[in-house]
XYZ file of C-alpha atoms in Angstrom:
221
model
C -11.428 80.750 72.919
C -13.959 82.988 71.217
C -14.166 86.744 71.844
C -17.036 88.830 70.482
C -16.744 92.612 70.674
C -19.849 94.823 70.407
C -19.051 98.331 69.205
C -20.304 101.364 67.320
C -16.894 101.752 65.671
C -15.733 98.406 64.224
C -12.949 99.976 62.149
C -11.073 100.793 65.341
C -10.216 97.109 65.783
C -7.916 96.720 62.775
C -4.847 96.400 65.116
C -6.175 92.996 66.212
C -5.469 91.785 62.662
C -1.757 92.457 63.090
C 1.219 90.895 64.873
C 0.841 87.955 67.267
C -2.921 88.242 67.775
C -3.569 88.544 64.047
C -1.466 85.447 63.390
C -3.291 83.514 66.112
C -6.625 84.382 64.490
C -5.404 83.258 61.059
C -4.196 79.972 62.570
C -7.574 79.448 64.293
C -6.047 79.448 67.763
C -8.476 82.156 68.819
C -11.636 83.553 67.261
C -12.323 87.297 67.407
C -15.575 88.677 66.015
C -16.312 92.394 65.756
C -20.039 93.203 65.748
C -21.385 96.575 64.632
C -24.216 97.514 66.993
C -25.735 99.751 64.320
C -26.672 96.610 62.383
C -29.143 95.814 65.173
C -30.772 99.247 65.423
C -34.480 99.126 64.615
C -34.725 102.549 63.029
C -34.023 103.710 59.496
C -31.051 105.868 60.513
C -29.380 103.082 62.591
C -29.439 105.433 65.560
C -27.962 103.897 68.728
C -27.888 106.830 71.161
C -30.262 109.394 72.613
C -30.425 112.172 75.202
C -30.382 111.097 78.863
C -33.626 111.192 80.843
C -33.378 113.836 83.548
C -31.165 116.056 81.435
C -27.402 116.409 81.375
C -24.617 116.642 78.865
C -23.856 114.083 76.188
C -25.708 111.084 74.818
C -26.458 107.624 76.183
C -26.344 104.383 74.205
C -29.871 103.014 73.768
C -30.776 99.599 75.156
C -32.517 98.126 72.102
C -29.551 97.676 69.715
C -27.363 96.238 72.480
C -30.031 93.914 73.832
C -30.940 92.704 70.338
C -27.281 92.002 69.533
C -26.669 90.010 72.706
C -29.952 88.103 72.343
C -28.892 87.117 68.836
C -25.281 86.220 69.649
C -25.765 84.572 73.040
C -29.441 83.642 73.495
C -28.765 81.014 76.179
C -26.294 83.162 78.143
C -23.407 80.747 77.772
C -20.848 83.524 77.260
C -19.289 85.695 79.969
C -20.430 89.250 79.269
C -18.198 92.224 80.042
C -18.860 95.944 79.843
C -15.760 98.156 79.624
C -16.406 100.994 82.041
C -14.377 103.357 84.272
C -16.773 102.297 87.045
C -15.691 98.659 86.812
C -13.123 96.653 88.724
C -9.558 97.338 87.591
C -8.182 94.864 85.064
C -5.172 92.902 86.338
C -3.063 89.925 85.315
C -5.029 87.716 87.707
C -8.281 88.861 86.082
C -6.855 87.895 82.682
C -6.159 84.393 84.014
C -9.683 84.245 85.413
C -11.206 85.152 82.034
C -9.294 82.297 80.409
C -11.727 79.912 82.094
C -14.532 81.034 79.779
C -14.917 79.576 76.292
C -16.669 82.705 75.017
C -16.280 86.328 76.102
C -18.580 89.099 74.939
C -17.146 92.588 75.435
C -19.486 95.571 75.142
C -17.778 98.861 74.327
C -19.463 101.853 75.863
C -19.343 105.278 74.223
C -20.536 108.832 74.815
C -21.909 109.026 78.399
C -22.220 105.251 78.665
C -25.046 102.769 78.174
C -28.584 102.554 79.524
C -28.373 101.027 83.031
C -31.021 98.449 82.134
C -28.550 96.782 79.764
C -26.004 96.455 82.560
C -28.611 95.076 84.965
C -30.163 92.637 82.488
C -27.257 91.503 80.331
C -23.825 92.188 81.830
C -21.906 89.834 84.144
C -19.177 92.270 85.165
C -17.795 95.732 84.430
C -14.048 96.094 83.864
C -11.862 99.217 83.865
C -8.271 99.348 82.621
C -7.347 102.209 84.948
C -8.468 105.220 86.903
C -9.017 107.531 83.962
C -11.721 108.154 81.358
C -11.408 107.514 77.617
C -13.668 108.554 74.740
C -15.005 105.012 74.449
C -14.607 101.390 75.421
C -12.875 100.252 72.246
C -9.298 100.683 73.494
C -10.034 98.918 76.814
C -11.666 96.081 74.866
C -8.507 95.697 72.781
C -6.347 95.698 75.910
C -8.443 92.954 77.496
C -8.535 90.972 74.268
C -4.773 91.211 73.713
C -3.876 90.340 77.313
C -6.194 87.326 77.535
C -5.382 86.039 74.039
C -1.668 85.817 74.840
C -2.394 83.034 77.317
C -4.535 80.915 75.026
C -2.711 77.675 74.236
C -0.479 78.005 71.203
C -0.690 81.783 70.781
C 2.776 82.285 72.323
C 5.628 79.895 72.917
C 5.364 78.661 76.515
C 8.785 80.041 77.433
C 7.683 83.537 76.471
C 5.126 83.543 79.273
C 7.369 82.443 82.117
C 9.777 85.342 82.671
C 7.637 88.410 82.149
C 6.279 91.187 84.328
C 3.665 90.044 86.873
C 4.253 86.343 86.061
C 5.655 85.850 89.563
C 4.227 88.968 91.134
C 7.184 91.200 90.229
C 8.331 93.316 87.307
C 10.508 91.734 84.663
C 14.292 92.146 84.747
C 16.096 94.278 82.081
C 16.655 92.664 78.688
C 19.678 93.020 76.367
C 20.600 91.850 72.864
C 23.346 92.359 70.265
C 25.632 94.210 69.961
C 27.392 93.516 73.266
C 28.659 97.121 73.302
C 26.471 99.988 72.090
C 27.754 103.587 72.146
C 30.368 102.558 74.671
C 27.905 100.884 77.045
C 28.385 97.160 77.569
C 25.858 94.484 78.375
C 26.217 93.276 82.017
C 29.104 90.832 82.048
C 27.142 88.082 83.773
C 24.836 87.782 80.741
C 27.830 87.000 78.545
C 29.325 84.460 80.963
C 27.356 81.411 79.889
C 26.788 80.582 83.566
C 23.023 80.011 83.674
C 22.886 79.805 87.443
C 24.546 83.207 87.773
C 22.316 84.640 85.052
C 19.178 83.442 86.861
C 20.453 84.908 90.126
C 21.193 88.267 88.458
C 17.757 88.354 86.878
C 16.001 87.645 90.171
C 17.920 90.405 91.915
C 17.289 92.908 89.124
C 13.613 92.016 89.157
C 13.417 92.638 92.900
C 15.271 95.971 92.632
C 13.095 97.204 89.773
C 9.902 96.180 91.542
C 11.009 97.842 94.789
C 11.794 101.057 92.897
C 8.742 101.304 90.642
C 6.008 99.120 92.173
C 6.754 98.552 95.864
C 3.076 97.702 96.373
C 3.697 94.384 94.590
C 6.172 93.285 97.269
C 3.698 93.670 100.145
């Protein structure tokens, strides 16, 4: 899979060079390209924003640099184009699985008061929000989407790591424990030390149900 991120602040994406995602990029299991929209601005100051027509606070990202970037990167519209916006549909695990079906994702990061509506109408396939709150820009949501989708690309994680995790079966993941067996007088649940895999699986299912009922009862409906 290839992911191209369009942003005014490319340095914000250094975390994608670290940990599991960074290793996957180095091993060519996924391709992530960060594009600086200022490189496409057709003015000597590389200006990419201006005051909104009709008045109002803040600045709006201009259409020309964004349109020029997308025309250059995806002239035949083969990629699936996403705009990270608080007005978009909320990002979920099922949406991550849906995005896996595309060979190339382009993610546009909004900033300031957003982008010119003509860009959304002419170039964007869908708007995605990561929650009902507003951030200073779309860079963090773009990283969230990129990280979540990339985990499910073949070879990025060991297959077993994807089976027993939150939302994999519609519920939250059960509690996890590791060594030492006793920490500050608190012991690991005895069943996990029993070696009885059937009992362990049963315990995990029950704990998953209890945790989901307590914290996310909406998932059990």
